[in-house]
XYZ file of N, CA, C and O in Angstrom:
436
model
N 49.722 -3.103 -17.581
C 49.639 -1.762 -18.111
C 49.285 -1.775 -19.599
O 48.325 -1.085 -19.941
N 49.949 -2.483 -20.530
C 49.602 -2.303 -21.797
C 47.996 -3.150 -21.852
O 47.039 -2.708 -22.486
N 47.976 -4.343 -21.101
C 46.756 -4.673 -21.382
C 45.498 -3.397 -21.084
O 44.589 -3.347 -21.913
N 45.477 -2.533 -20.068
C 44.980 -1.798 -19.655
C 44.971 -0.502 -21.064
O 43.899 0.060 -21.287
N 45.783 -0.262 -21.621
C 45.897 0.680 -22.709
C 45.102 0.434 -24.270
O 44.581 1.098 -25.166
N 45.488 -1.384 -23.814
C 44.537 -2.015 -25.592
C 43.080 -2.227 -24.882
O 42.076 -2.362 -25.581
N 43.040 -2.242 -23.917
C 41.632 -2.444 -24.020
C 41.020 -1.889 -21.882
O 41.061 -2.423 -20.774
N 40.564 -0.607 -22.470
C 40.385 -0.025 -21.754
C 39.924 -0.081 -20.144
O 40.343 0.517 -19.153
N 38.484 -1.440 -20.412
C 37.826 -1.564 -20.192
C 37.629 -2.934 -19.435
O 36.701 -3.321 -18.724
N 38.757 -3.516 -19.804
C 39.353 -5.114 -19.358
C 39.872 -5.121 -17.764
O 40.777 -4.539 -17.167
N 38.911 -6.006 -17.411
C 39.319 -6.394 -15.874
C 40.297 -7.272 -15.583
O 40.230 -8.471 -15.855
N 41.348 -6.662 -14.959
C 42.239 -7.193 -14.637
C 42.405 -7.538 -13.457
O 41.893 -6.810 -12.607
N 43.136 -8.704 -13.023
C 43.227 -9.199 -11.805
C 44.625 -9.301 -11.104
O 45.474 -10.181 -11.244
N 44.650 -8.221 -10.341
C 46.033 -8.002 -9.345
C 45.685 -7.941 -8.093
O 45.333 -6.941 -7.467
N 45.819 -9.390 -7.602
C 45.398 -9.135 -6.133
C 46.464 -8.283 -5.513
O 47.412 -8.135 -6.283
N 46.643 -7.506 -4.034
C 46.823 -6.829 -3.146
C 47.262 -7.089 -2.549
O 46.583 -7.560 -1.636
N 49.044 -7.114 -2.290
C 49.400 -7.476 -0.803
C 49.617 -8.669 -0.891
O 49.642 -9.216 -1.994
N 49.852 -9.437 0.423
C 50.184 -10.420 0.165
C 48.565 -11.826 0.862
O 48.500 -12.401 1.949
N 47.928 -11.867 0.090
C 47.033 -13.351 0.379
C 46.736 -14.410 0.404
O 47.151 -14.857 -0.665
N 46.164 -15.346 1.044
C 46.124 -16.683 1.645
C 45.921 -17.064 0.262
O 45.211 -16.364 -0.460
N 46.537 -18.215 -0.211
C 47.109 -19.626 -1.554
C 45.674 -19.583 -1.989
O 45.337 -19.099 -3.070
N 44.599 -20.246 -0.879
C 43.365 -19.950 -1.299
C 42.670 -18.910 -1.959
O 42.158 -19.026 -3.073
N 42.660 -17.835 -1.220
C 42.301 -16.216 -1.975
C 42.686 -16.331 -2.992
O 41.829 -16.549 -3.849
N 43.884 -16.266 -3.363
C 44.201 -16.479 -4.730
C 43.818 -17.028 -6.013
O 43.549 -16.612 -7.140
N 43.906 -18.232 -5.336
C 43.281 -19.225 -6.364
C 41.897 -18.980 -6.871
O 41.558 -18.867 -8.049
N 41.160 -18.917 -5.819
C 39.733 -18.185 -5.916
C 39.132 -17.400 -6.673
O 38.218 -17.584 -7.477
N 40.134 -15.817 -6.139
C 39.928 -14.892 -6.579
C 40.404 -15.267 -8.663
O 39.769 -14.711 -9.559
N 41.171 -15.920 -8.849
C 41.758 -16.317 -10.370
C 40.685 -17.339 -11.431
O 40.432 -17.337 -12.636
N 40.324 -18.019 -10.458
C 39.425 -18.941 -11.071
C 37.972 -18.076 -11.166
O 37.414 -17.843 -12.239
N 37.572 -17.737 -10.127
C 36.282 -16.624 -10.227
C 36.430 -15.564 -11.996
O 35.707 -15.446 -12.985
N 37.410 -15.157 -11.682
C 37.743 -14.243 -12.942
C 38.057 -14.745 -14.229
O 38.224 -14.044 -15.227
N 38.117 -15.747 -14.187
C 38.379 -16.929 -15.403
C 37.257 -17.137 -15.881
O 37.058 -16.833 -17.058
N 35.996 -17.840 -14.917
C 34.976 -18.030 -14.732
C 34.237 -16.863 -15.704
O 33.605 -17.095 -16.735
N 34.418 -15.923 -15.267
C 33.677 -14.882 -15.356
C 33.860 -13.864 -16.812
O 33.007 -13.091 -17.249
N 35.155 -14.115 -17.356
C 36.152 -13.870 -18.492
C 35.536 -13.860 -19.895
O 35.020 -14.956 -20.114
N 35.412 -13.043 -20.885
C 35.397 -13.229 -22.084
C 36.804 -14.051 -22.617
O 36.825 -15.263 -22.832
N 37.820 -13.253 -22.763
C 38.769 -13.431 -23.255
C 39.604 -13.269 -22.232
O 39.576 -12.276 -21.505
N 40.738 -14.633 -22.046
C 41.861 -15.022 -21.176
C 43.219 -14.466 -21.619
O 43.781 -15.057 -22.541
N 43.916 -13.207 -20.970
C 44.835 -13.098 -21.848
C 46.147 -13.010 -20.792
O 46.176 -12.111 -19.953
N 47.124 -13.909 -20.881
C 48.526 -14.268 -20.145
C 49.164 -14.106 -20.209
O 49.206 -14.145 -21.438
N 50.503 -13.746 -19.810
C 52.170 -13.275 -20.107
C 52.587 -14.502 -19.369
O 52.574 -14.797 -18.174
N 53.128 -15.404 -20.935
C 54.060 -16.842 -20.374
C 55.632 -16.128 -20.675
O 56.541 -16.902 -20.970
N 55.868 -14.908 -20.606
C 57.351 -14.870 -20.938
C 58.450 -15.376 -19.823
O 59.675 -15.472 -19.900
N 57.590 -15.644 -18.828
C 58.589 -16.255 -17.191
C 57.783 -17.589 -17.164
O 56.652 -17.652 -17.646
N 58.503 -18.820 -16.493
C 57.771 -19.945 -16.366
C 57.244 -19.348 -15.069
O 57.745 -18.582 -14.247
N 56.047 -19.964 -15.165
C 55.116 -20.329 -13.727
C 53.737 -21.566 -13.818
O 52.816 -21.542 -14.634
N 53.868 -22.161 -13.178
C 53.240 -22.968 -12.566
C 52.003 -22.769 -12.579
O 51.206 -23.461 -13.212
N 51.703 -21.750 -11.845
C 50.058 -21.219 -11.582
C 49.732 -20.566 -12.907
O 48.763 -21.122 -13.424
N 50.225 -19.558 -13.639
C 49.718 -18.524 -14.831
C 49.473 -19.929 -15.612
O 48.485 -19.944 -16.346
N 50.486 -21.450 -15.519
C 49.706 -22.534 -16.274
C 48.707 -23.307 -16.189
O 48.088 -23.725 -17.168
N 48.325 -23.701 -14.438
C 47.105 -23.791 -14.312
C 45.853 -23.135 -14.676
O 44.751 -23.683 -14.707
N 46.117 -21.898 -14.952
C 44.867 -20.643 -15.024
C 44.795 -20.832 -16.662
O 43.779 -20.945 -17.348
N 45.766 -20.833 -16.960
C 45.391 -21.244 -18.768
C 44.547 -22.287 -18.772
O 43.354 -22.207 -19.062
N 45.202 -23.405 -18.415
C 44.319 -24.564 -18.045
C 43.229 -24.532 -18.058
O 42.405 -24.839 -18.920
N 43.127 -24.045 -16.818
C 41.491 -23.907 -16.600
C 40.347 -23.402 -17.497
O 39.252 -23.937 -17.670
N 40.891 -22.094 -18.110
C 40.517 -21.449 -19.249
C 40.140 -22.311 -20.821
O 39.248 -22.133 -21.650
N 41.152 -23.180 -20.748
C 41.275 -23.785 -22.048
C 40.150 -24.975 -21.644
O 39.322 -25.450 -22.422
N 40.357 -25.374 -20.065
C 38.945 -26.609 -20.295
C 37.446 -25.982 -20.265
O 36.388 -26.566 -20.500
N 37.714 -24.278 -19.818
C 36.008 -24.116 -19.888
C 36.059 -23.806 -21.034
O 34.870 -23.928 -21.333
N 36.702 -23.395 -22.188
C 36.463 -23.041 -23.480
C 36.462 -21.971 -23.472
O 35.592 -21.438 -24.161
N 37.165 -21.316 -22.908
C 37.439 -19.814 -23.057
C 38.608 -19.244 -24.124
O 39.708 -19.652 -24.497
N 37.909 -18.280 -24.359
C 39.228 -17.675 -25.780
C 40.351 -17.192 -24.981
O 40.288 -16.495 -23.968
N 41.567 -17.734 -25.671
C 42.751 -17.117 -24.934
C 43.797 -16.503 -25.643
O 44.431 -17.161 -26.468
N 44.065 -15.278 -25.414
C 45.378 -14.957 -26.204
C 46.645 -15.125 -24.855
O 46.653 -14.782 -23.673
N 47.706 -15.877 -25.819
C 48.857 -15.789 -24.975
C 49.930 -14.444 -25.428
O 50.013 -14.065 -26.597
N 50.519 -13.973 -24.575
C 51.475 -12.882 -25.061
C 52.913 -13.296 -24.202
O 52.870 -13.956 -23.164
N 54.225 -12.780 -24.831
C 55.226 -13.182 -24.118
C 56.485 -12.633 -25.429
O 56.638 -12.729 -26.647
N 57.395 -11.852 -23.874
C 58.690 -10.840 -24.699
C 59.353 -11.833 -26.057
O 59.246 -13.038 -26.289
N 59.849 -11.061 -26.570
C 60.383 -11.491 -27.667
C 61.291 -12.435 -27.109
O 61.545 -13.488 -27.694
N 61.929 -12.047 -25.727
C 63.220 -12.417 -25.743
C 62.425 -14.010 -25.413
O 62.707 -14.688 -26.402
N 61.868 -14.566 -24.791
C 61.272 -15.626 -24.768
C 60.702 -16.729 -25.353
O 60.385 -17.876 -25.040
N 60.667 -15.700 -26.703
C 60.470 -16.874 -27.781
C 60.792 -18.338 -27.867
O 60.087 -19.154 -28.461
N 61.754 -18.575 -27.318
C 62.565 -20.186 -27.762
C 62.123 -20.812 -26.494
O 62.455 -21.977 -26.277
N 61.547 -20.285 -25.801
C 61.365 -20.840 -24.004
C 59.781 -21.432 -23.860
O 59.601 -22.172 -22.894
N 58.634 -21.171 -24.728
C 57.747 -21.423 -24.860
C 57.086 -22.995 -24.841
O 57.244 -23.718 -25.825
N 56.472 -23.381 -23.866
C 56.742 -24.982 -23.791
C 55.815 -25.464 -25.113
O 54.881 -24.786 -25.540
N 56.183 -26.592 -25.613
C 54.669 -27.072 -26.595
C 53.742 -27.271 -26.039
O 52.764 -27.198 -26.783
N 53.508 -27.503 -25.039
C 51.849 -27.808 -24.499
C 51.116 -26.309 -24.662
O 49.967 -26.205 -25.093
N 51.872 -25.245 -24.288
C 50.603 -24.128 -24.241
C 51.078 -23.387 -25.655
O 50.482 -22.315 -25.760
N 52.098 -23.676 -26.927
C 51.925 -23.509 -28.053
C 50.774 -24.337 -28.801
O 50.308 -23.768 -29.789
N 50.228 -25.633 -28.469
C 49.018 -26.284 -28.565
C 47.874 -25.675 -28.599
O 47.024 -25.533 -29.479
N 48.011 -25.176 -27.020
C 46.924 -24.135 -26.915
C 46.117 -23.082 -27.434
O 44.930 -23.016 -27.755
N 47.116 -22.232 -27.434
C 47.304 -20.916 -28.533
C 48.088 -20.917 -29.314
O 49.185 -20.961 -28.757
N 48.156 -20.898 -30.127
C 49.108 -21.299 -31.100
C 50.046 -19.869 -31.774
O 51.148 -19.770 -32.312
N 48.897 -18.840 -31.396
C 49.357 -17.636 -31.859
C 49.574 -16.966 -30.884
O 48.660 -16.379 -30.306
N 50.819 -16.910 -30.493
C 51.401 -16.119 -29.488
C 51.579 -14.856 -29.953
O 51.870 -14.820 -31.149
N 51.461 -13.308 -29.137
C 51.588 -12.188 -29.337
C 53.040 -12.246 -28.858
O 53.157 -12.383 -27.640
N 54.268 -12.163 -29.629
C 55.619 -11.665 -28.507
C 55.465 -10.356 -29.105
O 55.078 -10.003 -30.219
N 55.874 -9.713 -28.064
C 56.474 -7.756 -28.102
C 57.602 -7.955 -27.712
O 58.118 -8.961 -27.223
N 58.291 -6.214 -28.106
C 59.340 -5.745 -27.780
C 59.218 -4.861 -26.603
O 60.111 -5.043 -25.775
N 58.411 -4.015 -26.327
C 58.296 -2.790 -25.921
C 56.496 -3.167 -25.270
O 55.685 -4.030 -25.603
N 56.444 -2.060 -24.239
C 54.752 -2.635 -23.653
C 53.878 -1.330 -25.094
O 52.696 -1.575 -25.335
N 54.222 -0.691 -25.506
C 53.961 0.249 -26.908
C 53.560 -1.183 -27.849
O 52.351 -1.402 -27.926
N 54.331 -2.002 -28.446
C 54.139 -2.698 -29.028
C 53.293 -3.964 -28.851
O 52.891 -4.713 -29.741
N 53.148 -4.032 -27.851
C 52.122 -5.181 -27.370
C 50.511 -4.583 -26.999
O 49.478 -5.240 -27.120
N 50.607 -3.308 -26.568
C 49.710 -2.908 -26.423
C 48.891 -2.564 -28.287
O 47.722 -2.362 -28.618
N 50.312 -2.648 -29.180
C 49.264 -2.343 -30.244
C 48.692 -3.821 -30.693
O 47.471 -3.781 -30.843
N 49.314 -5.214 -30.965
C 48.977 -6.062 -30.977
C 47.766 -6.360 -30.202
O 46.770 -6.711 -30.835
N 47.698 -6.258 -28.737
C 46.511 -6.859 -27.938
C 45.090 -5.798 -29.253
O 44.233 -6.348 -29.944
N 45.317 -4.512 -29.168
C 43.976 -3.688 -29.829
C 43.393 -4.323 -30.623
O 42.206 -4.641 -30.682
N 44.981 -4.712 -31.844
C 44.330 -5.908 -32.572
C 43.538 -7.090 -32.541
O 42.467 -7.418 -33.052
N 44.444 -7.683 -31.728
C 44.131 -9.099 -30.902
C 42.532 -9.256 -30.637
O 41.822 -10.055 -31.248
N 42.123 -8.443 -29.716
C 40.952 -8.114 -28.845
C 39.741 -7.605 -29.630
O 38.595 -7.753 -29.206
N 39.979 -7.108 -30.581
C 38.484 -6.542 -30.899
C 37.879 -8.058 -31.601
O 38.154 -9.087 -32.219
N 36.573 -7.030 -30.769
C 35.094 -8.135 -30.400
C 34.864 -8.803 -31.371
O 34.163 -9.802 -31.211
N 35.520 -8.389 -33.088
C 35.172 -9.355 -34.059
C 36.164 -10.227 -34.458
O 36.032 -10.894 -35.484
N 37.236 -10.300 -33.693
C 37.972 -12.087 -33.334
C 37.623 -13.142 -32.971
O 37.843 -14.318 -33.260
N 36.710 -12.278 -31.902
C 35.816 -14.086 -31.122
C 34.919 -13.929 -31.676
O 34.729 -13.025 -32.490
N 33.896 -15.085 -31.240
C 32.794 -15.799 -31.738
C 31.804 -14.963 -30.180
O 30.611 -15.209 -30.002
């Protein structure tokens, strides 16, 4: 939702229901693939949202990471490596103003 608010226009990927491991993967990597800018919520561990960074980070894709405040101390070093500049929020108000920031087109290259 807030990503949807900072940037209007940003395709987001919520698959539907429940689909085959494959679909998934697919459908994530396609959109990675396809991605200007990679942007993630590590505030919960997962496995997969770390592969998809991954992936992102070996095609050379720009990534912003975002993740609640309360999460701060939970952040592994490998994907502080990564991005180094994590967006934490309080509120999806507050993250959504960060991403506006974050995101405009004259950050990246």
């Amino acid at each position: 939702m807030a990503i949807r608010t900072a940037v209007p226009d940003a395709k987001c990927i919520e698959p539907e229901g429940r689909l085959l491991p494959e679909i998934i993967a697919e459908t994530a990597f396609d959109g990675i693939k396809a991605c200007d800018v990679l942007v993630a919520d590590i505030s919960e561990y997962s496995i997969g949202v770390g592969v998809e960074i991954g992936y992102a980070f070996g095609l050379g894709k720009q990534i912003v990471l975002i993740a609640k405040e309360t999460a701060k101390d939970e952040i592994s070093p490998f994907l502080r490596g990564i991005a180094p500049d994590i967006l934490f929020y309080s509120s999806v108000g507050d993250l959504s103003r960060q991403l506006a920031r974050a995101l405009r087109r004259d950050n990246f290259p």
